[in-house]
Amino acid sequence: MPDRPVPLRLGYHASHEQFAPSELLDCVRAAGEAGFSCAMCSDHFAPWSERQPHSGFAWSWLGAALATTSLPFGVVTTPIGRRYHPAIIAQAAATLAEMFPERFWMALGSGEALNERVTGKRWPAKAERDARLMESVEIMRALFAGETVSRRGGLIDVEEARLYTRPAVPPLFIAAALTPETARRAGQWADGLVTINQPMERLRAIIDAFREGGGEGKKLALQVHVSHADSLDEARANALDQWRFNTLTSSVAAELKLPEQFDAATRHVRAEDLEDSILISNDLERQAAHLAAFAELGFGDIYLHNVGLNQRAFIDAFGARVLPQLLA
C-alpha cells in the first residue's frame, strides 16, 4: 500500500468559470465553515463553455479569499510567456506568500489556447510549451532565491528582474500533469504533483511516473470532479450541462480557442460518457467510498469540484456527511 506521509486534507475547488467572484468568495467561506480544510482554483481568461457566464481574475480573487478565510490556497497557472511572463507570476506569488505565510502554492502547467492566445502571440506546439515551462521554472526559482535575473537567447527573455518583496518561505511549485509523460518530466523540478480524477489504473501510472522521474516523497494532490444532487437524474443533467468537455483529451483541449468550440466538440456527449471523469451520484456513501479509494493511492490533498451550480447544497451535504466519514 502507498505510504501516507501526511494526513488527508479535503479541499474545495472554486470554479471561476461558473460563478461571479463575489458569489465564489461566499462559497469558499461556506466551505471553510463546513469543514473543508484547503482550497484551490484555476487561473483562466475564458470559461470552457458558453453555458458558463464568468471568468474572474484569479490573482485578485485569491487576495480576498486568503484575507477572509483561514484556508491555504493553490492556483493552477501558466507562466510560459504568453499571457504572463514568469517574472510577473513570481511577483504575484511572492506578494501572496509574504502576506499569508505558507498558505499559498502554485500549480504550473503548459496551458491552453483558450486562455493564453488572448495577447495575440503565436500559440506554440506542445514541445515548445514544455520547454518554455522549464525556462519559466528556472527563472522563478532564481527570483525567489534573491537573484537578479537576465536571460537572452532562449525562449523567454528577462532583463535585470529582481523580486524586491520575497516571502520567508517560497511557495511550492506544484506540477499540473494529466499524463504519465508530463508527470515523469515534472519529477525533477516540481515540489509536488496535482492531477485530476481518472480511472484508477491511469492515476497509478501518473503517480508511478512522477515518482520514477524524481518525485518520490513529494506532495500528491488530486482534483476530483463530482456531480452531487438530490436525484441521480439531476446529478447527470448537471454534469452534462456544465462539464461535458471533460471527455476531451488534454491534447485536444489545449488547442481549442473559444468556448463555443468546446461546445461544438462535445455536442454529442451523453451523460453516461462522463462516468469515467466525473463522480455522478446522489448517494453520499458511494461518493465517500470513491474518495477513500483515491486517498489510498497516496493523495494527501483531495480537492472536490461539484460541477453543478448547486454549490451550497453540495457544501452542506459533503460537510455534514462525507468529510467526517473520510477524515475519521
XYZ file of C-alpha atoms in Angstrom:
328
model
C 0.000 0.000 0.000
C 1.344 3.510 -0.794
C 2.893 5.403 2.078
C 0.804 8.225 3.531
C 3.397 10.757 4.830
C 0.820 13.446 5.596
C -2.744 13.370 6.915
C -5.548 13.527 4.390
C -6.882 17.017 3.672
C -10.151 17.570 1.840
C -10.409 20.792 -0.099
C -12.878 22.846 -2.108
C -12.281 23.745 -5.753
C -13.508 27.248 -6.559
C -14.732 27.370 -10.167
C -14.212 30.852 -11.612
C -15.854 29.793 -14.858
C -19.213 29.107 -13.261
C -19.676 31.853 -10.640
C -19.129 35.556 -10.210
C -16.116 36.326 -7.982
C -18.318 37.693 -5.188
C -20.514 34.579 -5.154
C -17.465 32.326 -5.310
C -15.976 34.113 -2.311
C -19.156 33.369 -0.364
C -18.900 29.709 -1.454
C -15.326 29.270 -0.285
C -16.120 30.900 3.061
C -19.040 28.490 3.445
C -16.749 25.596 2.556
C -14.326 26.570 5.308
C -17.154 26.777 7.824
C -18.436 23.356 6.694
C -15.103 21.642 7.397
C -13.131 21.825 4.154
C -9.524 22.422 5.153
C -7.993 23.851 1.956
C -8.987 25.259 -1.431
C -7.766 25.746 -4.975
C -8.804 27.408 -8.218
C -7.664 27.740 -11.824
C -6.364 30.931 -13.429
C -8.312 31.220 -16.716
C -9.165 34.088 -19.037
C -12.252 32.436 -20.517
C -14.796 29.828 -19.419
C -14.961 26.401 -21.039
C -18.499 26.762 -22.381
C -20.986 29.408 -23.426
C -23.210 27.969 -20.672
C -20.647 29.271 -18.156
C -21.004 33.060 -17.794
C -17.912 34.053 -15.788
C -14.118 34.011 -15.586
C -12.856 36.317 -12.846
C -9.189 37.229 -12.415
C -7.909 34.558 -10.043
C -4.995 36.567 -8.603
C -7.243 39.420 -7.408
C -9.721 36.951 -6.000
C -7.027 34.972 -4.161
C -6.033 38.026 -2.139
C -9.607 38.412 -0.923
C -10.041 34.686 -0.291
C -6.828 34.378 1.708
C -7.647 37.505 3.720
C -11.177 36.442 4.660
C -10.648 32.728 5.384
C -8.035 30.693 7.215
C -7.680 28.169 4.391
C -4.490 27.516 2.409
C -4.991 28.090 -1.327
C -3.464 26.936 -4.577
C -3.857 28.172 -8.131
C -3.240 26.439 -11.449
C -1.487 28.911 -13.759
C 0.629 29.068 -16.917
C 3.821 31.211 -16.809
C 5.161 30.428 -20.311
C 5.441 33.997 -21.593
C 2.162 34.205 -23.469
C -0.499 35.676 -21.181
C 2.025 36.005 -18.332
C 5.767 36.446 -18.136
C 7.305 34.287 -15.371
C 8.694 37.374 -13.607
C 5.156 38.743 -13.241
C 3.838 35.420 -11.912
C 6.759 35.283 -9.464
C 5.943 38.790 -8.200
C 2.245 37.968 -7.785
C 3.032 34.719 -5.966
C 5.666 36.358 -3.770
C 3.181 39.036 -2.689
C 0.560 36.475 -1.620
C 3.147 34.233 0.050
C 4.589 37.177 2.020
C 1.176 38.292 3.271
C -0.091 34.779 4.015
C 2.946 32.688 5.006
C 2.914 29.030 3.917
C -0.746 29.242 2.825
C -0.225 29.625 -0.919
C 1.066 27.327 -3.664
C 1.145 27.377 -7.471
C 0.459 24.554 -9.885
C 2.365 25.265 -13.088
C 1.316 23.898 -16.472
C 1.849 24.487 -20.185
C -1.643 25.914 -20.673
C -4.443 26.006 -23.213
C -5.008 28.215 -26.233
C -8.420 29.160 -24.784
C -6.674 31.297 -22.158
C -3.210 32.126 -23.446
C -3.720 33.358 -27.018
C -5.653 36.495 -25.983
C -2.459 38.577 -26.119
C -2.201 37.872 -29.855
C 1.058 35.952 -29.592
C 1.678 32.748 -31.518
C 0.376 29.649 -29.730
C 3.313 27.198 -29.605
C 3.237 23.439 -30.105
C 3.316 21.237 -27.005
C 7.083 20.582 -27.133
C 7.841 24.296 -27.152
C 5.316 24.973 -24.395
C 7.011 22.353 -22.223
C 10.416 23.911 -22.905
C 9.026 27.352 -22.066
C 7.664 25.988 -18.801
C 11.104 24.665 -17.843
C 12.704 28.040 -18.558
C 9.984 29.754 -16.551
C 10.571 27.484 -13.558
C 14.309 28.233 -13.678
C 13.632 31.983 -13.832
C 11.155 31.920 -10.948
C 13.373 29.709 -8.767
C 16.233 32.187 -9.240
C 13.980 35.149 -8.432
C 12.719 33.536 -5.233
C 16.349 32.838 -4.284
C 17.005 36.600 -4.387
C 18.937 36.680 -7.652
C 18.801 39.420 -10.258
C 17.941 37.565 -13.446
C 18.886 38.460 -17.013
C 18.486 35.985 -19.878
C 18.552 36.398 -23.629
C 18.734 33.954 -26.484
C 16.371 31.366 -25.050
C 12.626 31.116 -25.386
C 11.925 33.706 -22.671
C 13.911 36.914 -22.253
C 14.440 38.600 -18.887
C 16.281 41.831 -18.179
C 17.544 42.570 -14.657
C 14.462 41.172 -12.938
C 14.532 41.034 -9.163
C 11.927 40.342 -6.501
C 12.208 43.182 -4.004
C 9.483 41.656 -1.819
C 10.092 37.994 -1.090
C 8.438 35.683 1.448
C 10.497 33.966 4.118
C 9.368 30.636 2.638
C 8.799 30.462 -1.141
C 5.509 28.956 -2.333
C 5.575 25.375 -3.505
C 5.934 24.869 -7.255
C 3.488 22.050 -7.994
C 3.355 20.389 -11.421
C -0.044 20.230 -13.105
C 0.067 16.932 -15.017
C -2.633 14.974 -16.837
C -0.445 12.277 -18.393
C 2.339 9.960 -17.196
C 4.736 11.604 -19.660
C 4.223 15.054 -18.166
C 4.335 13.654 -14.630
C 7.672 11.922 -15.271
C 9.278 15.133 -16.548
C 7.910 17.022 -13.543
C 9.505 14.690 -11.007
C 12.826 16.549 -11.186
C 11.688 20.168 -10.959
C 8.392 20.169 -9.050
C 7.774 20.215 -5.298
C 4.699 18.051 -5.869
C 2.081 16.909 -8.349
C -1.577 17.773 -8.916
C -3.776 15.931 -11.395
C -7.479 15.256 -11.935
C -9.547 12.162 -11.276
C -9.223 9.493 -13.950
C -9.644 5.714 -13.962
C -7.567 4.145 -11.191
C -5.050 2.472 -13.472
C -4.367 5.801 -15.167
C -3.861 7.563 -11.833
C -1.467 4.831 -10.687
C 0.537 5.302 -13.890
C 0.729 9.067 -13.312
C 1.872 8.644 -9.692
C 4.417 5.968 -10.637
C 5.813 8.103 -13.451
C 6.161 11.125 -11.157
C 7.985 9.098 -8.537
C 10.221 7.428 -11.100
C 11.108 10.845 -12.515
C 12.333 12.122 -9.165
C 9.129 12.848 -7.269
C 9.412 10.144 -4.603
C 8.206 11.518 -1.261
C 6.829 14.754 -2.739
C 3.328 16.153 -2.310
C 0.486 14.476 -4.255
C -2.794 16.324 -4.811
C -5.920 15.392 -6.744
C -8.770 17.484 -8.077
C -11.934 15.365 -8.189
C -14.926 16.345 -10.295
C -18.175 15.261 -8.671
C -21.796 15.891 -9.522
C -23.990 15.638 -6.436
C -27.722 16.344 -6.381
C -30.886 15.142 -4.657
C -31.626 12.731 -7.511
C -29.430 10.768 -9.887
C -31.189 12.274 -12.896
C -30.453 15.771 -11.631
C -26.808 14.887 -10.961
C -26.451 13.550 -14.512
C -28.153 16.602 -16.011
C -25.868 18.956 -14.063
C -22.735 17.143 -15.222
C -23.839 17.118 -18.846
C -24.835 20.769 -18.850
C -21.780 22.197 -17.096
C -18.813 19.838 -17.583
C -19.292 17.718 -20.726
C -15.953 18.938 -22.168
C -14.252 16.739 -19.551
C -14.471 13.980 -22.186
C -11.905 15.767 -24.370
C -8.290 14.612 -24.267
C -5.750 17.081 -22.909
C -4.130 17.416 -26.342
C -7.432 18.469 -27.923
C -8.462 20.757 -25.054
C -5.132 22.596 -25.263
C -5.737 23.615 -28.885
C -9.370 24.777 -28.944
C -9.579 28.558 -28.912
C -13.100 29.606 -27.893
C -15.852 28.400 -25.533
C -18.167 27.791 -28.488
C -15.566 25.415 -29.965
C -15.638 23.349 -26.785
C -19.426 23.257 -27.035
C -19.289 22.160 -30.662
C -16.677 19.485 -29.989
C -18.822 17.932 -27.226
C -22.317 18.414 -28.646
C -22.886 14.644 -28.961
C -21.619 13.729 -25.467
C -24.104 11.800 -23.297
C -24.279 11.728 -19.504
C -23.040 8.123 -19.473
C -19.913 9.228 -21.351
C -18.895 11.275 -18.305
C -18.837 8.435 -15.790
C -15.056 7.879 -16.049
C -14.219 11.520 -15.399
C -16.968 12.757 -13.037
C -18.301 11.013 -9.929
C -22.015 11.352 -10.678
C -24.254 10.253 -7.822
C -26.933 11.255 -5.342
C -25.540 8.664 -2.907
C -23.161 10.257 -0.392
C -21.918 6.874 0.839
C -20.892 5.985 -2.698
C -19.129 9.331 -3.132
C -17.229 8.785 0.112
C -16.136 5.309 -0.997
C -14.770 6.679 -4.287
C -12.837 9.395 -2.475
C -11.428 6.908 0.038
C -10.087 4.848 -2.862
C -8.285 7.904 -4.240
C -6.766 8.561 -0.824
C -5.457 5.002 -0.715
C -3.427 5.703 -3.853
C -1.372 8.187 -1.826
C -3.005 11.552 -2.491
C -2.620 13.710 0.601
C -4.814 16.574 -0.632
C -8.095 15.915 -2.449
C -9.942 18.946 -3.836
C -13.625 18.466 -4.627
C -15.266 20.286 -7.501
C -19.008 19.906 -7.665
C -19.616 20.622 -11.353
C -23.265 21.619 -10.902
C -24.429 25.080 -9.953
C -25.875 23.809 -6.650
C -22.775 24.714 -4.636
C -24.368 25.433 -1.266
C -26.289 22.142 -1.246
C -23.064 20.310 -2.117
C -21.039 22.109 0.562
C -23.646 21.427 3.243
C -24.142 17.761 2.313
C -20.464 16.875 1.987
C -19.527 18.912 5.055
C -22.097 17.106 7.174
C -21.735 13.528 5.925
C -18.757 12.918 3.593
C -15.897 14.853 5.169
C -16.380 13.470 8.700
C -16.524 9.914 7.366
C -13.308 10.233 5.364
C -11.348 12.127 7.998
C -12.337 9.613 10.660
